[in-house]
Short mmCIF file of C-alpha atoms in Angstrom, two decimals:
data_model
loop_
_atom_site.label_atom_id
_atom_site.label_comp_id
_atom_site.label_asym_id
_atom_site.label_seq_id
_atom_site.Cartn_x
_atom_site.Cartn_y
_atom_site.Cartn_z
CA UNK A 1 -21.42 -28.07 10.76
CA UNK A 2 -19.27 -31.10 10.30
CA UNK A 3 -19.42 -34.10 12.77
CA UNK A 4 -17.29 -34.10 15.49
CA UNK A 5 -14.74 -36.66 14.70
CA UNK A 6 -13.71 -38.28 18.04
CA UNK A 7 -10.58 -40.28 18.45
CA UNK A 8 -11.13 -43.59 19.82
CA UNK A 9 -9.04 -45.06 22.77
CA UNK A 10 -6.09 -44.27 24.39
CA UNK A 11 -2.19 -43.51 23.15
CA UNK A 12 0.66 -45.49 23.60
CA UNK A 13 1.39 -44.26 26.85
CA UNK A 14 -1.98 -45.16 28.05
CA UNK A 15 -3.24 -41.51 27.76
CA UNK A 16 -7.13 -40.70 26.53
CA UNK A 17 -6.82 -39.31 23.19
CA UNK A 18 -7.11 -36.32 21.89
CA UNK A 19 -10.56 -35.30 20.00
CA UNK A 20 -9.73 -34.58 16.09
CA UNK A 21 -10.19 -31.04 15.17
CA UNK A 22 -13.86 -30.45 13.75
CA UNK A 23 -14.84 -27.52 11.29
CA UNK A 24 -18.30 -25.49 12.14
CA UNK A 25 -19.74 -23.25 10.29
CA UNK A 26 -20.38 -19.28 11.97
CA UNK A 27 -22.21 -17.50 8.98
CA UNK A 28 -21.98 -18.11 5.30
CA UNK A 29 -18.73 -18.63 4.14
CA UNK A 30 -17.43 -18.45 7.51
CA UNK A 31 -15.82 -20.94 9.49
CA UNK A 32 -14.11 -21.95 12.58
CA UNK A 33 -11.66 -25.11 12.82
CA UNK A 34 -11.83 -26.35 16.50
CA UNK A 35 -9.16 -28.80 17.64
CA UNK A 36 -9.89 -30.24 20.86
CA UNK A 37 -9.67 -30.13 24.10
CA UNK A 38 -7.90 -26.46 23.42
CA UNK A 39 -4.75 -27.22 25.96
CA UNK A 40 -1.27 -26.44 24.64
CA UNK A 41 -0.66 -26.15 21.49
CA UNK A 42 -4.38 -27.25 20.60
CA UNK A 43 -5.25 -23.76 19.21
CA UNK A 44 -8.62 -22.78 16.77
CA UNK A 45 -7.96 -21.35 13.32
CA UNK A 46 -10.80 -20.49 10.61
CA UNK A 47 -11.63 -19.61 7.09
CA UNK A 48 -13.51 -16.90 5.24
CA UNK A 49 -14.36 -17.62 1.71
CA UNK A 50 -16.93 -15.82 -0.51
CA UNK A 51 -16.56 -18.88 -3.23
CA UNK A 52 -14.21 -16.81 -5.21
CA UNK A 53 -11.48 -16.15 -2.76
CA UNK A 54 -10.33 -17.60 0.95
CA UNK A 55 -8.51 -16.02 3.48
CA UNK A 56 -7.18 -18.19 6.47
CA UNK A 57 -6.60 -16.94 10.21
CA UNK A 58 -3.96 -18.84 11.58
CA UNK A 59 -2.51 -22.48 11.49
CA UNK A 60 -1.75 -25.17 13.78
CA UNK A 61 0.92 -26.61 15.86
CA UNK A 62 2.08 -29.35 13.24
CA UNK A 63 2.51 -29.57 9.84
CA UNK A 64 -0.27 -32.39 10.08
CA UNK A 65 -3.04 -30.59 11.49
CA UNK A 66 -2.25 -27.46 9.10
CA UNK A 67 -2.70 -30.31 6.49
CA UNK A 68 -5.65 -31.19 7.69
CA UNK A 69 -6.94 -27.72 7.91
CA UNK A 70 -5.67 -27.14 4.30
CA UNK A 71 -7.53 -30.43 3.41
CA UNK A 72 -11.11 -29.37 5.26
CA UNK A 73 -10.74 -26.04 3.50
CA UNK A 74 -10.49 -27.86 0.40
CA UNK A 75 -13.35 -30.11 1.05
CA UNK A 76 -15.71 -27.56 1.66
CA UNK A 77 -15.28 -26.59 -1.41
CA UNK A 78 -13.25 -22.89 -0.18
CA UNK A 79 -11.33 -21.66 -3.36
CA UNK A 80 -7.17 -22.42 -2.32
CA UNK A 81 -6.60 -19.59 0.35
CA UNK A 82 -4.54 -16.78 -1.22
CA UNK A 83 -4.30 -14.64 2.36
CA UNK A 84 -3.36 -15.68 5.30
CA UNK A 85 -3.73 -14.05 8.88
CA UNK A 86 -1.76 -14.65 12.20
CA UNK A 87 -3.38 -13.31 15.02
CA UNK A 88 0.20 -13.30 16.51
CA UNK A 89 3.88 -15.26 16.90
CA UNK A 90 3.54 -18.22 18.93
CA UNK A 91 4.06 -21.54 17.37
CA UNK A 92 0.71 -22.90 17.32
CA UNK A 93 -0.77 -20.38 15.52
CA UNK A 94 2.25 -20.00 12.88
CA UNK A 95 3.94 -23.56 12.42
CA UNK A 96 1.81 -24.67 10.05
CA UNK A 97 2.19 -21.58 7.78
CA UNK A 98 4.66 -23.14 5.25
CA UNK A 99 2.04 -25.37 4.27
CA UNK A 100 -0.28 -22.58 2.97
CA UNK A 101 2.73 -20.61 1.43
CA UNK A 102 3.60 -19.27 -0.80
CA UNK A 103 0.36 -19.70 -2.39
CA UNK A 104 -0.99 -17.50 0.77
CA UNK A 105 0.30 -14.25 1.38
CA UNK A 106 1.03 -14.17 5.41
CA UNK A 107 -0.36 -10.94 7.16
CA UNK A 108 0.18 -10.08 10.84
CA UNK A 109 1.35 -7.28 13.13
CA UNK A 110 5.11 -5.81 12.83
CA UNK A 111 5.58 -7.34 16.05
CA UNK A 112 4.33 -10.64 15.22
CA UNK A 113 6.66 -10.59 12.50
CA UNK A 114 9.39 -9.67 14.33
CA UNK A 115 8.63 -12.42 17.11
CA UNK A 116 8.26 -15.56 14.88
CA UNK A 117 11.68 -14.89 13.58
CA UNK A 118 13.24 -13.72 17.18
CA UNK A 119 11.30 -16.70 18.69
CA UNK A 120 12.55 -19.61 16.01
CA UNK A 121 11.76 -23.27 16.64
CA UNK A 122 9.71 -22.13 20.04
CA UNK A 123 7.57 -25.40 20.25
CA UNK A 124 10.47 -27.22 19.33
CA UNK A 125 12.45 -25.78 22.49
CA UNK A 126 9.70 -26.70 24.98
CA UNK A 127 8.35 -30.08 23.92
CA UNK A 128 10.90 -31.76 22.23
CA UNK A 129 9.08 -34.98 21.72
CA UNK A 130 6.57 -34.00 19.44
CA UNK A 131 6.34 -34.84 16.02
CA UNK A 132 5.91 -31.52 14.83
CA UNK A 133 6.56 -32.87 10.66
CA UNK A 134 7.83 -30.58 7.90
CA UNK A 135 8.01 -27.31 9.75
CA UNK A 136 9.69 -24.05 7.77
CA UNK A 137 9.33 -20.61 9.93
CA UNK A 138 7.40 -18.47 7.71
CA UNK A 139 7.05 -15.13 8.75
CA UNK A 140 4.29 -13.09 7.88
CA UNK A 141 5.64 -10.88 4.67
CA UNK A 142 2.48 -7.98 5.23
CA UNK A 143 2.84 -6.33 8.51
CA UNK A 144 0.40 -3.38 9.71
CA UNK A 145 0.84 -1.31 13.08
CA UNK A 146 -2.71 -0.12 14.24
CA UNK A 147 -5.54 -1.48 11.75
CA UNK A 148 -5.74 -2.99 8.10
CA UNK A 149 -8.88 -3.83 6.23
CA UNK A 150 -8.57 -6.80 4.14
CA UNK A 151 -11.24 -7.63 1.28
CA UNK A 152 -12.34 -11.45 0.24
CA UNK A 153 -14.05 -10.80 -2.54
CA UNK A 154 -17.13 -8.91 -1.18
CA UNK A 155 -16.47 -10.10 2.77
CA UNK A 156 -14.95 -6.95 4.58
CA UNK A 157 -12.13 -8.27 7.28
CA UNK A 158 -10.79 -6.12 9.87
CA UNK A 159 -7.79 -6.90 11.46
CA UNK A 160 -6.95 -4.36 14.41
CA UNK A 161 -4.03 -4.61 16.67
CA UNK A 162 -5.05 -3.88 20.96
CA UNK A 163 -1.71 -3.16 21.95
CA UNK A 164 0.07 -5.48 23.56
CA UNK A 165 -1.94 -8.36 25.30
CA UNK A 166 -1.80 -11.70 25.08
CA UNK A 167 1.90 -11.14 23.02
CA UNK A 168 3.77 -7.53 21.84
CA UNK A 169 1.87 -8.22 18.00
CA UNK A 170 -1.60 -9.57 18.78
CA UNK A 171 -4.35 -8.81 15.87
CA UNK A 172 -8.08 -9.28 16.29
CA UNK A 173 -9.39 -10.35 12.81
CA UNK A 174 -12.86 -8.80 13.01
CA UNK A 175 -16.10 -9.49 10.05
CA UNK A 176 -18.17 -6.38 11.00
CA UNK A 177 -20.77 -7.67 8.23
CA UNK A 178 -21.40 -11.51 9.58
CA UNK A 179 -20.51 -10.11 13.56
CA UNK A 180 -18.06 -12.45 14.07
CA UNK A 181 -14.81 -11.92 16.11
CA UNK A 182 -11.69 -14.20 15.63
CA UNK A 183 -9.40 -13.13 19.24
CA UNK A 184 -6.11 -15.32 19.07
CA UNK A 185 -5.08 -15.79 22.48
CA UNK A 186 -6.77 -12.63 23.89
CA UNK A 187 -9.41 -14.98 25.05
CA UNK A 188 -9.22 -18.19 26.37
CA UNK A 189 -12.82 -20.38 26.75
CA UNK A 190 -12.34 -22.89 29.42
CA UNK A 191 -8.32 -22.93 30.09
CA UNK A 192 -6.92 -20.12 32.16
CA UNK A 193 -5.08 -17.27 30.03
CA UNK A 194 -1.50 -16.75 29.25
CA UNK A 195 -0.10 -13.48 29.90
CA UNK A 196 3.71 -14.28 30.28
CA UNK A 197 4.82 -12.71 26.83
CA UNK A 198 2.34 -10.26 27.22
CA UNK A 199 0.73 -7.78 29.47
CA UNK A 200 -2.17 -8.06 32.39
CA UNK A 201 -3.10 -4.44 31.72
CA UNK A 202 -2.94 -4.56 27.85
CA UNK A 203 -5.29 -7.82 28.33
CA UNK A 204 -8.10 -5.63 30.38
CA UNK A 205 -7.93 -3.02 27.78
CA UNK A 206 -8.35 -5.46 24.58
CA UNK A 207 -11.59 -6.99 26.03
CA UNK A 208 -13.05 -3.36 25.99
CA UNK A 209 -11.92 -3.27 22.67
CA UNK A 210 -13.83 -6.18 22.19
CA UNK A 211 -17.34 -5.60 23.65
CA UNK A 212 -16.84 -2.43 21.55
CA UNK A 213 -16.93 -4.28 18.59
CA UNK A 214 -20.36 -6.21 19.23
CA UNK A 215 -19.89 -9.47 18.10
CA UNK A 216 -22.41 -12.22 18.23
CA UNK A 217 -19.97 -15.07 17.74
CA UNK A 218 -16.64 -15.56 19.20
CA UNK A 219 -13.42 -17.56 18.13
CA UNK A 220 -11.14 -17.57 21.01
CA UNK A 221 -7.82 -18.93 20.33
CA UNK A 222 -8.49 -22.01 22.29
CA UNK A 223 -11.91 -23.31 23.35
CA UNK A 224 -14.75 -23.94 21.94
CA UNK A 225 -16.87 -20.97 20.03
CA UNK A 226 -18.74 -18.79 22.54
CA UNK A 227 -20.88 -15.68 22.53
CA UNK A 228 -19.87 -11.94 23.89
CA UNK A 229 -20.06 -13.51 27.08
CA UNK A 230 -16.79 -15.14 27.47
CA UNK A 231 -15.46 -11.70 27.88
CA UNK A 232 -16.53 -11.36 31.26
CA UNK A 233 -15.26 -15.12 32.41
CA UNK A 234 -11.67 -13.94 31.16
CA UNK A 235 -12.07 -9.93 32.71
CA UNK A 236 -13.17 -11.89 35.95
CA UNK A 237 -9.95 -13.75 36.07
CA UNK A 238 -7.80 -10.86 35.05
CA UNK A 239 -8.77 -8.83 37.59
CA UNK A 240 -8.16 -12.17 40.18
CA UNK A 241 -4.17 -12.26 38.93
CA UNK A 242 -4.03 -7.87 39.36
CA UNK A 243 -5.39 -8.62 42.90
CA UNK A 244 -2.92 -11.66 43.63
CA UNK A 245 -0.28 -9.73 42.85
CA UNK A 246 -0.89 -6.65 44.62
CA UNK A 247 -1.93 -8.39 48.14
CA UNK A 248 1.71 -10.69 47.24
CA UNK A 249 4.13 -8.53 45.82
CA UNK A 250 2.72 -6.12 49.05
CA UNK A 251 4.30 -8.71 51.44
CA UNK A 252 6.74 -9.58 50.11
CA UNK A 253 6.04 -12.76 48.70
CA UNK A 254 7.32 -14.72 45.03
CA UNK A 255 5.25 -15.33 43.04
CA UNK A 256 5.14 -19.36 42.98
CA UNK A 257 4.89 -18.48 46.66
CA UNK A 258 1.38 -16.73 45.77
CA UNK A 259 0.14 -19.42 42.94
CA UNK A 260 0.83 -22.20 45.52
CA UNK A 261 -1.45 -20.62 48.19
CA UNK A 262 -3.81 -19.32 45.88
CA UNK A 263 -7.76 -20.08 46.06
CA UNK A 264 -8.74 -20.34 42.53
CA UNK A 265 -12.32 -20.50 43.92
CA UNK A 266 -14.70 -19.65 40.62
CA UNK A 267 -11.48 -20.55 38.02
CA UNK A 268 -10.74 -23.85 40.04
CA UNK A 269 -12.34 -25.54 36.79
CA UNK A 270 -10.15 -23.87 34.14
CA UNK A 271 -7.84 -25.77 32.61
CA UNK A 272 -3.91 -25.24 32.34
CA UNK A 273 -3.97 -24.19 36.11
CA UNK A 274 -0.06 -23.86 36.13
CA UNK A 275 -0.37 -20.56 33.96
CA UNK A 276 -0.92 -18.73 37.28
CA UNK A 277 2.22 -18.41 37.96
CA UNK A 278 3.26 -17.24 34.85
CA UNK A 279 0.48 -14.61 35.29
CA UNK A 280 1.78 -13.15 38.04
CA UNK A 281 5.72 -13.05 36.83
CA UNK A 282 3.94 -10.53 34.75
CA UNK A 283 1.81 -8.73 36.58
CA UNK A 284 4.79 -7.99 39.15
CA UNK A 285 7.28 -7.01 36.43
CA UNK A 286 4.13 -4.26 35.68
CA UNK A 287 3.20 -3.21 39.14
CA UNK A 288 7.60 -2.77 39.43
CA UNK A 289 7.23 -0.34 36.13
CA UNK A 290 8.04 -2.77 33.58
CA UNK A 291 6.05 -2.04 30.44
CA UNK A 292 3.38 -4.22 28.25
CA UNK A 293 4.93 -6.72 26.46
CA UNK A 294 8.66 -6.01 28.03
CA UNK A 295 10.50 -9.33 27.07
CA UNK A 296 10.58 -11.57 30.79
CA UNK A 297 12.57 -14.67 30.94
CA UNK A 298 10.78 -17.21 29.38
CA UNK A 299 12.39 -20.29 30.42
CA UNK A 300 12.25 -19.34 33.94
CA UNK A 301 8.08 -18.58 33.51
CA UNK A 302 8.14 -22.11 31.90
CA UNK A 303 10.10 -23.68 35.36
CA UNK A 304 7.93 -22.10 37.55
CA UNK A 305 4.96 -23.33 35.89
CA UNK A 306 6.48 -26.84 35.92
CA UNK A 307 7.11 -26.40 39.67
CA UNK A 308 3.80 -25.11 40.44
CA UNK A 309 2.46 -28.57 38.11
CA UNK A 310 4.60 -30.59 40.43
CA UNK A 311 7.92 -30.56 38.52
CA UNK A 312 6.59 -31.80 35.29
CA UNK A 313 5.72 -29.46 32.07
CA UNK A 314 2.02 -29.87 31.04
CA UNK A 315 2.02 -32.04 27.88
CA UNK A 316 1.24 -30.64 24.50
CA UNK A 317 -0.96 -32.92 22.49
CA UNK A 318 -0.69 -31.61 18.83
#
């Protein structure tokens, strides 16, 4: 395991910085590449390299951190990655991919596919003011609908697609051999999950699918790598939104009318609070008949979430 490199002192505006991204190693040849403190757009991607070929699961928000993942690849002396995974559409996960391409070829679900293209500048859209560098939507150009098996040189990877979850195209890149799981966004260690563009009941189901698996290690797709318990923190708050929106939706309330009179009790400490809301938009559009991964408004989930925050949009630090 590398050093965590910590940035020193505060930003322009005054803020703390943001921790640099740090690479640890999971099992030979595999590795995860952390970027701190795993708040918007501060997502984890990896490597898997048997010293004669690499294969990459996801990128990064901005063209410099993909560098920078590209570059820590490099140093560890990884072969230059000729596969490349997205464990689904959203920007932080699939900005960076130009810088790996075309060398790389760019797997992912149809629907992941279909999404970054549908989706466009996404990040762009939302936080304006970020210097996102150099960024050229590329697509994955290998798509898959239930399960693919992918070979790096003798290192079996199995990338399976839940259903719709965390987004319509999630895949769970999965090393049967070195028990190590990379989940995307299906799991979230420390901040609170994201279910807007997704589904609450596809979410329950792809954490079975996950204990079934029995990993040892864990890469969620932000937070810092866990064990097969993390599983249960997420289920835990999965079942909390179901129940919100039940008891709210029951009488007759919105829901930013249920996220503002919420007791997060045991998830007061997660991070990204504001997703609540977003939560629930979902979990009411399924509990009116709507089904998994049905497109919702997202700029409206987006304002509510800035309402709920106090009128102001989290800030993305990549």
């Amino acid at each position: 395991m590398t050093d965590h490199q910590q940035a020193a002192g505060a930003d322009a505006n005054g803020t703390a910085a943001v921790a640099e991204p740090y690479l640890t190693e999971l099992a030979p040849g595999v590795h995860a590449f952390v970027q701190p403190d795993g708040g918007w757009c501060l997502n984890n991607a990896g490597f898997v390299t048997d010293g004669t070929a690499t294969l990459v699961v996801d990128t990064a928000a901005t063209e410099r951190r993909a560098r920078l993942l590209r570059r820590r690849i490099a140093e560890s002396g990884a072969p230059t990655p000729r596969t490349l995974v997205n464990t689904h559409h959203h920007g932080d996960h699939t900005y960076g991919n130009g810088v790996f391409a075309p060398e790389a070829t760019i797997i992912g679900h149809a629907a992941c596919r279909r999404e970054v293209l549908a989706a466009g500048y996404q990040l762009h859209a939302v936080w304006p003011e970020v210097t996102y560098g150099d960024i050229r939507l590329t697509p994955p150009e290998v798509t898959f609908e239930d399960r693919l098996t992918v070979h790096v040189g003798e290192c079996e990877v199995r990338l399976i697609h839940p259903g719709p979850a965390h987004t319509p195209g999630d895949t769970i890149v999965w090393l049967p051999r070195q028990r190590v799981v990379f989940t995307g966004d299906l799991i979230f260690h420390g901040g609170t999950p994201f279910l807007l563009m997704g589904s609450l009941s596809g979410s329950l189901r792809a954490i079975e699918l996950l204990r079934s698996l029995g990993a040892e290690t864990v890469v969620p797709g932000h937070g810092p790598v866990a064990g097969p318990e993390v599983y249960d923190e997420v289920e835990r708050y999965l079942r909390y939104v179901g129940e919100l929106a039940r008891e709210g939706r029951a009488a007759g309330r919105t829901p930013l009318e249920v996220a503002r009179e919420a007791d997060p009790g045991a998830f007061g400490g997660l991070a990204e609070s504001e997703r609540l809301v977003a939560n629930l938009l979902r979990a009411y559009a399924e509990l009116a008949g709507a089904a998994p991964g049905a497109p919702l408004d997202a700029a409206a989930g987006f304002g509510a979430m800035a309402e709920l925050n106090g009128g102001v949009l989290p800030a993305c630090h990549a």
